Amino acid sequence: MISVGTPSISAQSFEQCVPKRQQVPPASRSCKQASHTCLRVALLTPWNQQCGNAEFAKRLTSGFTGFSTIEPIELENLIEHDTLDSRRKQERYITKLIKRVHASDADLVHIQHEFCFFGKTRRHADRRLLRLMRNIRKPIILSLHTWKNSMCKRGMKLSLKSILSSVYYKIQNRRMRRCLLAADAIVVHSKDTYAKIIKTYPRLRKRIYLLPIPVEPVASDGVTAPYQKRPGEKWMVLPGFVSRYKGHRYIIDAMPGLPAEFRLVVAGGVHPKDRMGHEYWSELLARIDEVGCQDRVVFTGFLDDSAEQAAVLKQADVFVLPYDEVGQSGSAVLADVLSCGRPIVTSLARSMFVYRHGNDTVYSSSAVDVEDVEKLQHAIIDAADPASSPRRQLHQRNVQKKFCLHQMATQYKLMYESVLAGNSRRSRS
């Protein structure tokens, strides 16, 4: 989200602790000002499920109320769904989605894409997404929350292995290529992903919008946090689902070398749809026992109330995000913690640099090689020192201004209007 806007202006993960399931009727997502033209957007996302994608969609569209009406159309996670357990049922599910879109009076369709929403394998997911998009007779915006390395264009060498690899790449990605070409606009959340898509598909440059996840604080005034910091403690907080790629193990390994007042607060629980989640949970507990820091690690579990979650996060002395390289999904939690105004230490994963590309935001967080225990320890201690905070605070405030919900909603509005204007021109020609 560095330089944002429509293509004519400039070049263009929410993973949360599981929120309460809430049914939000489309009527509550309507234009506030009847005198203005109201865009009608059909939003395809797992709206009523325990899913970071759904939470992101709800938070984002809460900023759209002044210019649009949102009609959520429910997507399902086909990897874990109990009843959509056969290809025939999954094809019927796509047919129902098509019918729902056709029945909608939406001006455009915005798909929040994850591969698992369309199939258990990449091959089936791409084919079903293409079928859906080809049967939608409305302008389409495609938000890509995951960009796989297998989708990146590879260099060509004059060898048999390279030629065969190139042929396999084209076969593997042929349907996704058609999906991207069928979209009127494509949204990505990180500059790294933007660069990869442009390199792979230069023709799409004018259709791709770099729109980072909004950095917007959650109101928690007057809310009592379910977990309270004790006098003298310093909290290192790692929020979100307890998943392997979060790198909890790096902080646990660093605990023995940190001052005794430091506590690790894991503000989340195992994702209900993570097949290997409980195995990872067991590994973490075993490592905590081995290191001997049982009295210094706190697991909050899921914090259903977003205000209570925010009240816990705001007690942090430092946020530590030792993520593996996972593409865009890490930037969702990064956006959350940036809204809290606390020091942030991250890994060197590219998703952790989303908000650091401006001269006035470059020091909003700091990155370190989290596999180096001593470097991680020093980075955490330095970040938690109040004396090192003035420039960090200034740069975080700049991030909060540049990427607040209002600013990002305005960019989405400009994109929607650009797509509709382009579609109208094509219709007249």
Coordinates of C-alpha atoms in Angstrom, one line a residue:
M1 CA 0.0 0.0 0.0
I2 CA 2.8 2.5 -0.6
S3 CA 1.6 4.5 -3.5
V4 CA -2.0 3.8 -3.9
G5 CA -4.9 4.7 -6.2
T6 CA -6.3 4.2 -9.6
P7 CA -3.8 3.3 -12.4
S8 CA -3.9 6.8 -13.7
I9 CA -2.7 8.1 -10.3
S10 CA 0.1 5.6 -9.5
A11 CA 0.9 1.9 -9.5
Q12 CA -1.2 -0.1 -7.5
S13 CA -3.5 -11.8 5.0
F14 CA -7.5 -10.4 8.4
E15 CA -6.0 -12.9 10.2
Q16 CA -7.5 -12.3 13.6
C17 CA -8.2 -14.1 16.8
V18 CA -11.4 -15.8 15.8
P19 CA -14.2 -13.2 16.1
K20 CA -17.8 -13.8 17.1
R21 CA -19.8 -15.2 14.2
Q22 CA -22.2 -12.4 13.3
Q23 CA -24.9 -12.2 10.7
V24 CA -24.7 -8.8 9.2
P25 CA -27.6 -8.1 6.9
P26 CA -26.9 -6.3 3.6
A27 CA -29.2 -3.4 4.7
S28 CA -26.7 -2.4 7.4
R29 CA -24.0 -1.9 4.7
S30 CA -25.9 0.8 2.8
C31 CA -25.1 4.3 1.6
K32 CA -25.6 6.9 4.3
Q33 CA -26.2 9.8 1.9
A34 CA -29.2 9.2 -0.4
S35 CA -28.3 12.2 -2.5
H36 CA -25.1 10.5 -3.8
T37 CA -25.0 7.7 -6.3
C38 CA -24.8 4.5 -4.4
L39 CA -22.7 1.7 -5.8
R40 CA -24.1 -1.8 -5.3
V41 CA -21.3 -4.4 -4.7
A42 CA -21.7 -8.2 -4.5
L43 CA -18.9 -9.3 -2.2
L44 CA -17.9 -13.0 -2.3
T45 CA -16.3 -13.9 1.0
P46 CA -16.9 -16.4 3.8
W47 CA -18.9 -13.6 5.6
N48 CA -20.4 -15.6 8.5
Q49 CA -17.5 -18.0 9.2
Q50 CA -14.5 -18.1 11.6
C51 CA -12.1 -16.8 9.0
G52 CA -9.5 -14.0 8.7
N53 CA -10.7 -13.3 5.2
A54 CA -14.2 -12.6 6.5
E55 CA -13.1 -10.4 9.3
F56 CA -11.0 -8.4 6.9
A57 CA -14.0 -8.0 4.5
K58 CA -16.2 -6.8 7.4
R59 CA -13.7 -4.3 8.7
L60 CA -12.9 -3.0 5.2
T61 CA -16.6 -2.6 4.1
S62 CA -17.5 -0.8 7.3
G63 CA -15.7 2.1 5.6
F64 CA -17.8 1.8 2.4
T65 CA -21.2 2.9 4.0
G66 CA -21.0 6.4 2.5
F67 CA -20.8 5.3 -1.1
S68 CA -22.0 1.7 -1.5
T69 CA -24.4 -1.1 -0.5
I70 CA -22.7 -4.4 0.2
E71 CA -24.4 -7.7 -0.6
P72 CA -22.4 -10.5 1.0
I73 CA -22.4 -13.8 -1.0
E74 CA -21.1 -16.7 1.1
L75 CA -18.0 -18.6 0.1
E76 CA -17.1 -21.9 1.7
N77 CA -13.8 -23.5 2.7
L78 CA -13.9 -26.6 0.5
I79 CA -10.9 -28.2 2.1
E80 CA -12.7 -28.5 5.5
H81 CA -16.4 -28.4 4.6
D82 CA -18.3 -31.4 5.9
T83 CA -21.1 -31.6 3.3
L84 CA -19.3 -30.4 0.2
D85 CA -17.2 -33.5 0.1
S86 CA -17.4 -34.6 -3.5
R87 CA -16.6 -32.9 -6.8
R88 CA -20.2 -33.1 -7.9
K89 CA -21.4 -31.2 -4.8
Q90 CA -18.6 -28.7 -5.2
E91 CA -19.7 -28.0 -8.8
R92 CA -23.2 -27.5 -7.6
Y93 CA -21.9 -25.0 -5.1
I94 CA -20.3 -23.0 -7.9
T95 CA -23.6 -23.2 -9.8
K96 CA -25.4 -21.7 -6.8
L97 CA -22.8 -18.9 -6.6
I98 CA -23.4 -18.1 -10.2
K99 CA -27.2 -18.0 -9.7
R100 CA -26.8 -15.8 -6.6
V101 CA -24.7 -13.3 -8.5
H102 CA -27.2 -13.3 -11.4
A103 CA -30.0 -12.7 -9.0
S104 CA -28.2 -9.8 -7.4
D105 CA -28.8 -6.2 -8.6
A106 CA -25.1 -5.4 -7.9
D107 CA -23.3 -3.1 -10.2
L108 CA -20.1 -5.1 -9.8
V109 CA -18.8 -8.2 -8.2
H110 CA -15.8 -8.3 -5.8
I111 CA -14.3 -11.7 -5.2
Q112 CA -12.1 -12.2 -2.1
H113 CA -10.0 -15.0 -3.4
E114 CA -8.3 -17.9 -1.6
F115 CA -7.7 -21.2 -3.3
C116 CA -9.5 -23.2 -0.6
F117 CA -12.8 -21.3 -1.5
F118 CA -12.9 -23.0 -4.9
G119 CA -11.3 -26.4 -4.5
K120 CA -9.2 -28.8 -2.5
T121 CA -6.4 -28.7 -5.0
R122 CA -4.9 -25.9 -7.0
R123 CA -6.1 -27.5 -10.3
H124 CA -9.7 -27.8 -9.3
A125 CA -9.7 -24.4 -7.6
D126 CA -8.5 -22.6 -10.7
R127 CA -10.9 -24.4 -13.0
R128 CA -13.9 -23.5 -10.8
L129 CA -12.9 -19.9 -10.3
L130 CA -12.6 -19.6 -14.1
R131 CA -16.0 -21.1 -14.5
L132 CA -17.5 -18.7 -12.0
M133 CA -15.8 -15.7 -13.6
R134 CA -16.8 -16.6 -17.2
N135 CA -20.5 -16.9 -16.1
I136 CA -20.7 -13.6 -14.3
R137 CA -22.1 -10.9 -16.6
K138 CA -20.9 -8.0 -14.5
P139 CA -17.6 -6.2 -13.9
I140 CA -15.3 -8.3 -11.7
I141 CA -12.7 -7.2 -9.1
L142 CA -10.5 -10.0 -7.9
S143 CA -8.6 -9.6 -4.6
L144 CA -5.7 -12.0 -4.4
H145 CA -4.9 -12.8 -0.8
T146 CA -2.4 -15.5 -1.8
W147 CA 0.2 -15.5 -4.6
K148 CA 2.1 -18.8 -4.8
N149 CA 5.7 -19.1 -5.8
S150 CA 4.6 -21.6 -8.5
M151 CA 2.7 -18.8 -10.1
C152 CA 5.8 -16.7 -10.7
K153 CA 7.4 -16.6 -14.1
R154 CA 10.8 -18.4 -14.3
G155 CA 13.9 -17.6 -16.3
M156 CA 14.3 -19.5 -19.5
K157 CA 17.6 -21.4 -20.1
L158 CA 18.5 -23.4 -23.2
S159 CA 18.4 -26.8 -21.6
L160 CA 15.9 -29.7 -21.8
K161 CA 15.1 -29.4 -18.1
S162 CA 14.4 -25.7 -18.4
I163 CA 12.2 -26.2 -21.5
L164 CA 10.2 -29.0 -19.8
S165 CA 9.8 -26.8 -16.7
S166 CA 8.5 -23.9 -18.8
V167 CA 6.0 -26.2 -20.4
Y168 CA 4.8 -27.5 -17.0
Y169 CA 4.6 -23.9 -15.7
K170 CA 2.3 -22.9 -18.6
I171 CA 0.1 -25.9 -18.1
Q172 CA -0.1 -25.5 -14.4
N173 CA -1.0 -21.8 -14.6
R174 CA -3.1 -21.6 -17.7
R175 CA -6.4 -21.3 -15.9
M176 CA -5.2 -18.8 -13.4
R177 CA -3.9 -16.7 -16.2
R178 CA -7.3 -16.7 -17.8
C179 CA -8.9 -15.7 -14.5
L180 CA -6.6 -12.8 -14.2
L181 CA -7.2 -11.7 -17.8
A182 CA -11.0 -12.0 -17.1
A183 CA -10.9 -9.6 -14.2
D184 CA -11.6 -5.9 -14.7
A185 CA -9.3 -5.1 -11.7
I186 CA -7.0 -7.1 -9.5
V187 CA -6.2 -6.1 -5.9
V188 CA -3.1 -7.1 -4.0
H189 CA -2.0 -5.9 -0.5
S190 CA 1.8 -5.9 -0.8
K191 CA 4.4 -4.3 -3.1
D192 CA 6.3 -7.5 -3.3
T193 CA 3.2 -9.4 -4.6
Y194 CA 2.5 -6.5 -7.0
A195 CA 6.0 -6.7 -8.4
K196 CA 5.7 -10.5 -8.9
I197 CA 2.5 -10.3 -10.8
I198 CA 3.7 -7.4 -13.0
K199 CA 6.8 -9.4 -13.9
T200 CA 4.8 -12.5 -14.7
Y201 CA 1.9 -10.7 -16.5
P202 CA 3.1 -7.3 -17.8
R203 CA -0.2 -6.9 -19.8
L204 CA -2.0 -6.6 -16.5
R205 CA -0.1 -3.6 -15.2
K206 CA -3.0 -1.1 -15.7
R207 CA -5.5 -3.5 -14.0
I208 CA -3.6 -4.1 -10.8
Y209 CA -4.2 -2.0 -7.7
L210 CA -1.9 -2.1 -4.7
L211 CA -4.2 -1.5 -1.8
P212 CA -2.7 -2.4 1.6
I213 CA -4.9 -3.6 4.5
P214 CA -6.2 -0.6 6.4
V215 CA -4.5 0.3 9.7
E216 CA -7.5 1.2 11.9
P217 CA -7.7 1.0 15.7
V218 CA -10.5 -0.9 17.4
A219 CA -12.3 1.2 20.1
S220 CA -11.7 -0.3 23.5
D221 CA -12.2 2.6 25.8
G222 CA -13.9 1.5 29.1
V223 CA -13.4 -2.2 28.2
T224 CA -11.7 -4.4 30.8
A225 CA -9.1 -6.7 29.3
P226 CA -9.7 -10.4 30.2
Y227 CA -5.9 -10.6 30.8
Q228 CA -4.1 -8.0 32.9
K229 CA -0.4 -7.1 32.9
R230 CA 1.1 -7.3 36.4
P231 CA 3.2 -4.5 37.8
G232 CA 6.8 -4.7 36.6
E233 CA 6.0 -7.1 33.7
K234 CA 6.9 -6.3 30.1
W235 CA 4.7 -8.0 27.5
M236 CA 5.9 -9.3 24.1
V237 CA 2.6 -10.0 22.2
L238 CA 2.2 -12.2 19.2
P239 CA -1.5 -12.0 18.1
G240 CA -3.6 -14.1 15.7
F241 CA -4.1 -17.8 15.0
V242 CA -1.5 -20.2 16.5
S243 CA -0.1 -21.5 13.2
R244 CA 3.4 -22.9 12.4
Y245 CA 4.3 -20.0 10.0
K246 CA 4.0 -17.5 12.8
G247 CA 7.4 -18.5 14.3
H248 CA 6.4 -18.7 18.0
R249 CA 9.4 -21.1 18.4
Y250 CA 11.9 -18.3 17.7
I251 CA 10.6 -16.2 20.6
I252 CA 10.5 -19.2 22.9
D253 CA 14.1 -20.0 22.1
A254 CA 15.0 -16.4 22.9
M255 CA 13.2 -16.4 26.3
P256 CA 16.2 -17.6 28.5
G257 CA 18.3 -14.6 27.3
L258 CA 15.7 -12.0 28.0
P259 CA 15.3 -10.1 31.3
A260 CA 13.1 -11.9 33.8
E261 CA 10.3 -9.3 33.5
F262 CA 9.6 -10.2 29.9
R263 CA 6.5 -12.3 29.2
L264 CA 5.3 -13.8 25.9
V265 CA 1.6 -13.3 25.4
V266 CA 0.2 -15.4 22.6
A267 CA -3.1 -13.7 21.9
G268 CA -4.9 -16.4 19.9
G269 CA -5.7 -20.0 19.5
V270 CA -5.4 -22.9 17.1
H271 CA -7.3 -22.2 13.8
P272 CA -10.4 -24.5 13.8
K273 CA -9.7 -25.5 10.2
D274 CA -6.0 -26.1 10.6
R275 CA -5.5 -29.9 10.3
M276 CA -2.0 -29.7 11.8
G277 CA -2.8 -27.0 14.3
H278 CA -3.0 -29.3 17.4
E279 CA 0.3 -31.0 16.4
Y280 CA 2.0 -27.6 16.3
W281 CA 0.4 -26.7 19.6
S282 CA 1.9 -29.8 21.2
E283 CA 5.3 -29.0 19.7
L284 CA 5.1 -25.5 21.2
L285 CA 4.2 -26.8 24.7
A286 CA 7.1 -29.3 24.5
R287 CA 9.5 -26.6 23.5
I288 CA 8.3 -24.3 26.4
D289 CA 8.8 -27.2 28.8
E290 CA 12.3 -27.9 27.4
V291 CA 13.4 -24.3 27.7
G292 CA 11.8 -24.0 31.2
C293 CA 9.8 -20.8 30.7
Q294 CA 6.3 -22.1 31.6
D295 CA 5.7 -19.2 34.0
R296 CA 6.6 -16.6 31.3
V297 CA 4.3 -17.6 28.5
V298 CA 0.6 -16.8 28.5
F299 CA -1.9 -18.2 26.0
T300 CA -5.1 -16.2 25.9
G301 CA -7.0 -18.5 23.5
F302 CA -9.6 -16.9 21.2
L303 CA -10.7 -13.5 22.2
D304 CA -14.2 -13.4 20.7
D305 CA -14.9 -9.7 21.5
S306 CA -12.9 -7.4 19.3
A307 CA -12.9 -4.6 21.9
E308 CA -11.5 -7.1 24.5
Q309 CA -8.9 -8.2 22.1
A310 CA -7.8 -4.6 21.4
A311 CA -7.7 -4.0 25.2
V312 CA -5.2 -6.9 25.5
L313 CA -3.1 -5.8 22.6
K314 CA -2.8 -2.3 23.9
Q315 CA -1.0 -3.6 27.0
A316 CA 1.9 -4.7 24.8
D317 CA 5.3 -3.2 25.4
V318 CA 6.5 -4.7 22.1
F319 CA 4.9 -6.8 19.4
V320 CA 7.1 -9.6 17.9
L321 CA 6.1 -11.0 14.5
P322 CA 8.7 -13.7 13.6
Y323 CA 6.8 -14.8 10.5
D324 CA 8.1 -17.2 7.9
E325 CA 7.8 -16.0 4.3
V326 CA 4.1 -16.5 3.6
G327 CA 3.2 -13.8 1.1
Q328 CA 0.5 -11.3 1.9
S329 CA -1.2 -13.0 4.9
G330 CA 1.3 -11.6 7.4
S331 CA 0.4 -8.0 6.6
A332 CA -3.1 -8.4 8.1
V333 CA -1.7 -8.9 11.7
L334 CA 0.9 -6.2 11.0
A335 CA -1.9 -3.8 10.2
D336 CA -3.6 -4.7 13.5
V337 CA -0.5 -4.1 15.6
L338 CA 0.4 -0.9 13.8
S339 CA -2.9 0.6 15.0
C340 CA -1.8 0.1 18.6
G341 CA 1.1 2.5 18.6
R342 CA 3.6 0.1 20.1
P343 CA 7.2 -1.0 19.0
I344 CA 7.2 -3.8 16.5
V345 CA 9.9 -6.3 15.8
T346 CA 9.4 -8.5 12.7
S347 CA 11.2 -11.2 10.7
L348 CA 12.8 -10.4 7.4
A349 CA 9.7 -11.8 5.5
R350 CA 8.7 -9.4 2.7
S351 CA 5.1 -9.3 4.0
M352 CA 6.5 -7.4 7.0
F353 CA 7.7 -4.5 4.9
V354 CA 4.3 -3.5 3.4
Y355 CA 4.1 -0.2 5.3
R356 CA 7.8 0.7 5.3
H357 CA 8.3 2.0 1.7
G358 CA 7.7 5.7 2.4
N359 CA 10.4 8.0 3.7
D360 CA 8.2 9.0 6.5
T361 CA 7.1 5.5 7.5
V362 CA 10.3 3.5 7.0
Y363 CA 10.9 3.2 10.8
S364 CA 7.4 2.2 11.8
S365 CA 8.8 -1.3 12.6
S366 CA 12.2 -3.0 12.7
A367 CA 13.2 -6.3 11.2
V368 CA 15.8 -8.8 12.3
D369 CA 17.0 -12.3 11.5
V370 CA 14.8 -14.2 13.9
E371 CA 16.8 -17.4 13.5
D372 CA 19.7 -15.6 15.2
V373 CA 18.8 -15.8 18.9
E374 CA 21.1 -13.1 20.1
K375 CA 20.0 -10.6 17.4
L376 CA 16.4 -11.3 18.2
Q377 CA 17.0 -10.8 22.0
H378 CA 18.8 -7.5 21.4
A379 CA 16.1 -6.3 19.0
I380 CA 13.3 -7.0 21.5
I381 CA 15.2 -5.3 24.4
D382 CA 16.0 -2.3 22.3
A383 CA 12.4 -1.9 21.0
A384 CA 10.9 -2.1 24.5
D385 CA 13.2 0.7 25.7
P386 CA 11.1 3.9 25.8
A387 CA 14.2 6.0 24.9
S388 CA 14.2 4.6 21.4
S389 CA 10.6 5.5 20.6
P390 CA 10.2 9.1 19.3
R391 CA 11.0 8.4 15.7
R392 CA 9.2 5.1 15.7
Q393 CA 6.1 6.8 17.1
L394 CA 6.2 9.5 14.5
H395 CA 6.5 7.0 11.6
Q396 CA 3.7 4.9 13.1
R397 CA 1.4 7.9 13.2
N398 CA 2.2 8.6 9.6
V399 CA 1.3 5.0 8.7
Q400 CA -2.0 5.4 10.6
K401 CA -2.8 8.5 8.6
K402 CA -1.8 7.2 5.2
F403 CA -3.5 3.8 5.5
C404 CA -6.5 4.6 7.7
L405 CA -9.8 3.0 6.8
H406 CA -11.1 6.3 5.4
Q407 CA -8.1 6.7 3.0
M408 CA -8.3 3.1 1.8
A409 CA -12.0 3.2 1.4
T410 CA -11.6 6.2 -0.8
Q411 CA -9.1 4.3 -3.0
Y412 CA -11.5 1.4 -3.3
K413 CA -14.2 3.8 -4.3
L414 CA -12.0 5.3 -7.0
M415 CA -11.2 1.8 -8.3
Y416 CA -14.8 0.7 -8.4
E417 CA -15.7 3.9 -10.3
S418 CA -12.8 3.4 -12.7
V419 CA -13.9 -0.2 -13.4
L420 CA -17.5 0.8 -14.0
A421 CA -16.4 3.7 -16.3
G422 CA -14.2 1.3 -18.3
N423 CA -17.0 -1.2 -18.6
S424 CA -19.4 1.5 -19.8
R425 CA -17.0 2.6 -22.5
R426 CA -16.6 -1.0 -23.7
S427 CA -20.4 -1.4 -23.8
R428 CA -20.8 1.7 -26.0
S429 CA -18.0 0.8 -28.4

